[in-house]
GROMACS .gro file of C-alpha atoms in nm:
model
  220
    1UNK     CA    1   2.365   0.160  -4.447
    2UNK     CA    2   2.672   0.177  -4.224
    3UNK     CA    3   2.681  -0.060  -3.928
    4UNK     CA    4   2.761   0.130  -3.608
    5UNK     CA    5   2.640  -0.120  -3.346
    6UNK     CA    6   2.963  -0.316  -3.294
    7UNK     CA    7   3.182  -0.006  -3.277
    8UNK     CA    8   2.950   0.151  -3.020
    9UNK     CA    9   2.958  -0.168  -2.815
   10UNK     CA   10   3.335  -0.188  -2.840
   11UNK     CA   11   3.362   0.174  -2.731
   12UNK     CA   12   3.145   0.115  -2.426
   13UNK     CA   13   3.337  -0.198  -2.334
   14UNK     CA   14   3.665  -0.010  -2.370
   15UNK     CA   15   3.544   0.275  -2.147
   16UNK     CA   16   3.416   0.029  -1.885
   17UNK     CA   17   3.744  -0.164  -1.891
   18UNK     CA   18   3.939   0.161  -1.863
   19UNK     CA   19   3.737   0.272  -1.559
   20UNK     CA   20   3.772  -0.064  -1.388
   21UNK     CA   21   4.146  -0.064  -1.455
   22UNK     CA   22   4.203   0.281  -1.308
   23UNK     CA   23   3.995   0.194  -0.998
   24UNK     CA   24   4.201  -0.121  -0.942
   25UNK     CA   25   4.529   0.064  -0.999
   26UNK     CA   26   4.429   0.341  -0.757
   27UNK     CA   27   4.319   0.083  -0.498
   28UNK     CA   28   4.648  -0.109  -0.533
   29UNK     CA   29   4.850   0.213  -0.504
   30UNK     CA   30   4.661   0.313  -0.189
   31UNK     CA   31   4.714  -0.034  -0.039
   32UNK     CA   32   5.085  -0.031  -0.117
   33UNK     CA   33   5.144   0.314   0.035
   34UNK     CA   34   4.932   0.224   0.341
   35UNK     CA   35   5.135  -0.088   0.429
   36UNK     CA   36   5.340   0.088   0.704
   37UNK     CA   37   5.001   0.179   0.869
   38UNK     CA   38   5.132   0.518   0.987
   39UNK     CA   39   5.095   0.637   0.627
   40UNK     CA   40   4.731   0.530   0.597
   41UNK     CA   41   4.608   0.885   0.669
   42UNK     CA   42   4.793   1.075   0.393
   43UNK     CA   43   4.744   0.779   0.158
   44UNK     CA   44   4.368   0.795   0.216
   45UNK     CA   45   4.374   1.171   0.158
   46UNK     CA   46   4.555   1.112  -0.173
   47UNK     CA   47   4.300   0.843  -0.260
   48UNK     CA   48   4.011   1.086  -0.210
   49UNK     CA   49   4.195   1.366  -0.392
   50UNK     CA   50   4.224   1.153  -0.705
   51UNK     CA   51   3.860   1.044  -0.670
   52UNK     CA   52   3.759   1.409  -0.642
   53UNK     CA   53   3.921   1.484  -0.977
   54UNK     CA   54   3.738   1.189  -1.130
   55UNK     CA   55   3.412   1.339  -1.005
   56UNK     CA   56   3.512   1.667  -1.169
   57UNK     CA   57   3.531   1.482  -1.499
   58UNK     CA   58   3.910   1.477  -1.513
   59UNK     CA   59   4.144   1.184  -1.572
   60UNK     CA   60   4.476   1.278  -1.411
   61UNK     CA   61   4.795   1.078  -1.442
   62UNK     CA   62   4.753   0.840  -1.152
   63UNK     CA   63   5.093   0.784  -0.988
   64UNK     CA   64   5.241   1.139  -1.002
   65UNK     CA   65   4.917   1.298  -0.884
   66UNK     CA   66   4.865   1.043  -0.606
   67UNK     CA   67   5.218   1.106  -0.478
   68UNK     CA   68   5.166   1.481  -0.504
   69UNK     CA   69   4.846   1.467  -0.299
   70UNK     CA   70   5.019   1.236  -0.051
   71UNK     CA   71   5.288   1.500   0.009
   72UNK     CA   72   5.041   1.791   0.022
   73UNK     CA   73   4.821   1.622   0.282
   74UNK     CA   74   5.100   1.458   0.481
   75UNK     CA   75   5.060   1.661   0.798
   76UNK     CA   76   4.682   1.657   0.823
   77UNK     CA   77   4.670   1.301   0.696
   78UNK     CA   78   4.906   1.174   0.966
   79UNK     CA   79   4.689   1.331   1.238
   80UNK     CA   80   4.368   1.190   1.088
   81UNK     CA   81   4.526   0.849   1.034
   82UNK     CA   82   4.640   0.844   1.398
   83UNK     CA   83   4.281   0.898   1.514
   84UNK     CA   84   4.162   0.624   1.281
   85UNK     CA   85   4.425   0.376   1.401
   86UNK     CA   86   4.358   0.454   1.769
   87UNK     CA   87   3.985   0.399   1.715
   88UNK     CA   88   4.051   0.068   1.544
   89UNK     CA   89   4.292  -0.040   1.820
   90UNK     CA   90   4.043   0.047   2.095
   91UNK     CA   91   3.774  -0.185   1.958
   92UNK     CA   92   3.944  -0.510   2.073
   93UNK     CA   93   4.036  -0.341   2.403
   94UNK     CA   94   3.669  -0.256   2.454
   95UNK     CA   95   3.575  -0.619   2.392
   96UNK     CA   96   3.823  -0.736   2.657
   97UNK     CA   97   3.695  -0.482   2.910
   98UNK     CA   98   3.335  -0.575   2.832
   99UNK     CA   99   3.407  -0.941   2.906
  100UNK     CA  100   3.586  -0.849   3.230
  101UNK     CA  101   3.290  -0.652   3.369
  102UNK     CA  102   2.969  -0.785   3.516
  103UNK     CA  103   2.715  -0.879   3.243
  104UNK     CA  104   2.494  -0.575   3.298
  105UNK     CA  105   2.780  -0.327   3.326
  106UNK     CA  106   2.965  -0.495   3.040
  107UNK     CA  107   2.668  -0.466   2.805
  108UNK     CA  108   2.625  -0.095   2.883
  109UNK     CA  109   2.997  -0.025   2.846
  110UNK     CA  110   3.012  -0.220   2.522
  111UNK     CA  111   2.717  -0.030   2.375
  112UNK     CA  112   2.865   0.308   2.465
  113UNK     CA  113   3.205   0.205   2.326
  114UNK     CA  114   3.054   0.092   1.996
  115UNK     CA  115   2.849   0.411   1.957
  116UNK     CA  116   3.149   0.633   2.034
  117UNK     CA  117   3.368   0.432   1.794
  118UNK     CA  118   3.108   0.462   1.517
  119UNK     CA  119   3.077   0.839   1.569
  120UNK     CA  120   3.456   0.880   1.557
  121UNK     CA  121   3.479   0.659   1.247
  122UNK     CA  122   3.199   0.856   1.079
  123UNK     CA  123   3.375   1.182   1.157
  124UNK     CA  124   3.699   1.052   1.007
  125UNK     CA  125   3.509   0.931   0.698
  126UNK     CA  126   3.376   1.284   0.632
  127UNK     CA  127   3.710   1.434   0.725
  128UNK     CA  128   3.902   1.302   0.423
  129UNK     CA  129   3.659   1.421   0.150
  130UNK     CA  130   3.645   1.763   0.319
  131UNK     CA  131   4.025   1.775   0.351
  132UNK     CA  132   4.081   1.740  -0.024
  133UNK     CA  133   3.791   1.965  -0.126
  134UNK     CA  134   3.806   2.263   0.111
  135UNK     CA  135   4.102   2.468   0.226
  136UNK     CA  136   4.050   2.508   0.601
  137UNK     CA  137   4.248   2.449   0.923
  138UNK     CA  138   4.264   2.096   1.062
  139UNK     CA  139   4.065   2.181   1.376
  140UNK     CA  140   3.782   2.322   1.164
  141UNK     CA  141   3.788   2.017   0.938
  142UNK     CA  142   3.738   1.800   1.247
  143UNK     CA  143   3.451   2.015   1.373
  144UNK     CA  144   3.267   2.025   1.040
  145UNK     CA  145   3.322   1.651   0.985
  146UNK     CA  146   3.171   1.558   1.321
  147UNK     CA  147   2.880   1.799   1.275
  148UNK     CA  148   2.806   1.640   0.938
  149UNK     CA  149   2.837   1.292   1.089
  150UNK     CA  150   2.577   1.377   1.353
  151UNK     CA  151   2.362   1.615   1.148
  152UNK     CA  152   2.322   1.388   0.842
  153UNK     CA  153   2.253   1.047   1.003
  154UNK     CA  154   2.113   0.880   0.689
  155UNK     CA  155   2.420   0.967   0.482
  156UNK     CA  156   2.646   0.872   0.772
  157UNK     CA  157   2.482   0.530   0.797
  158UNK     CA  158   2.529   0.471   0.424
  159UNK     CA  159   2.898   0.564   0.447
  160UNK     CA  160   2.942   0.336   0.748
  161UNK     CA  161   2.772   0.051   0.562
  162UNK     CA  162   3.022   0.093   0.278
  163UNK     CA  163   3.319   0.098   0.516
  164UNK     CA  164   3.200  -0.183   0.745
  165UNK     CA  165   3.102  -0.391   0.442
  166UNK     CA  166   3.450  -0.344   0.298
  167UNK     CA  167   3.603  -0.442   0.633
  168UNK     CA  168   3.391  -0.760   0.639
  169UNK     CA  169   3.493  -0.838   0.281
  170UNK     CA  170   3.858  -0.782   0.378
  171UNK     CA  171   3.820  -1.028   0.665
  172UNK     CA  172   3.702  -1.292   0.419
  173UNK     CA  173   3.932  -1.187   0.132
  174UNK     CA  174   4.239  -1.003   0.269
  175UNK     CA  175   4.341  -0.867  -0.072
  176UNK     CA  176   3.999  -0.710  -0.139
  177UNK     CA  177   4.109  -0.351  -0.053
  178UNK     CA  178   4.366  -0.372  -0.334
  179UNK     CA  179   4.076  -0.393  -0.580
  180UNK     CA  180   3.779  -0.205  -0.431
  181UNK     CA  181   3.921   0.083  -0.223
  182UNK     CA  182   3.892   0.328  -0.511
  183UNK     CA  183   3.531   0.230  -0.572
  184UNK     CA  184   3.443   0.263  -0.201
  185UNK     CA  185   3.618   0.601  -0.181
  186UNK     CA  186   3.420   0.718  -0.484
  187UNK     CA  187   3.093   0.621  -0.315
  188UNK     CA  188   3.189   0.785   0.014
  189UNK     CA  189   3.302   1.103  -0.163
  190UNK     CA  190   2.978   1.131  -0.356
  191UNK     CA  191   2.768   1.078  -0.040
  192UNK     CA  192   2.980   1.324   0.161
  193UNK     CA  193   2.955   1.602  -0.096
  194UNK     CA  194   2.581   1.546  -0.124
  195UNK     CA  195   2.557   1.589   0.254
  196UNK     CA  196   2.757   1.913   0.233
  197UNK     CA  197   2.525   2.044  -0.040
  198UNK     CA  198   2.215   1.953   0.161
  199UNK     CA  199   2.347   2.121   0.474
  200UNK     CA  200   2.465   2.417   0.269
  201UNK     CA  201   2.109   2.491   0.162
  202UNK     CA  202   2.021   2.579   0.522
  203UNK     CA  203   2.179   2.828   0.767
  204UNK     CA  204   2.366   2.587   0.996
  205UNK     CA  205   2.714   2.601   1.155
  206UNK     CA  206   2.814   2.289   0.962
  207UNK     CA  207   2.806   2.473   0.631
  208UNK     CA  208   3.160   2.531   0.499
  209UNK     CA  209   3.051   2.869   0.362
  210UNK     CA  210   3.330   3.109   0.284
  211UNK     CA  211   3.590   2.832   0.283
  212UNK     CA  212   3.810   2.826  -0.023
  213UNK     CA  213   3.797   2.526  -0.252
  214UNK     CA  214   4.127   2.362  -0.334
  215UNK     CA  215   4.260   2.499  -0.662
  216UNK     CA  216   4.348   2.248  -0.929
  217UNK     CA  217   4.602   2.366  -1.184
  218UNK     CA  218   4.777   2.039  -1.255
  219UNK     CA  219   4.862   1.898  -1.595
  220UNK     CA  220   4.722   1.548  -1.640
   0.00000   0.00000   0.00000
């Protein structure tokens, strides 16, 4: 009788190694392109665009497709990245202002600032998966993203946990994003699209009904 066990095991190990390798390569590419900071928006859009094709069961050539998506989403990505950077920059400013105020006023101001920052961050998190999946104007992307962030609190919290957890890991291990960004983006994309599907099953303004999906006619 022919022995198939080892070959099956080797095949699974090869597939697992291949997936890990492409996640690490995508993460490193995103980190490299994001180094100037102003490019973090379009780089993140390209990151999610590649992840979207993975979720469609495709395996595109990584570098040429990443650069293509970077160029295609440059304008919207720069605007979204600016919002993200401003939100991140305001957090330390809020801490300084909180310390400068009286204890009671400082606590209230700090709480409001954190809540607003989390809502903005959540909106930006939804914004990138929507940007690479649906063809709609930037202002509508922003509106739908924030409505999803508020309307699907459980999914929003899970996405925030992934992002905040990655930020904490980055604080401890600064090179962590170069290895895990692709994996985090994959989790956020899956959660975001599940939220869109759940909202889409009910008549609500957050449903991107009638919006064209991005066409994919790209050789791998």
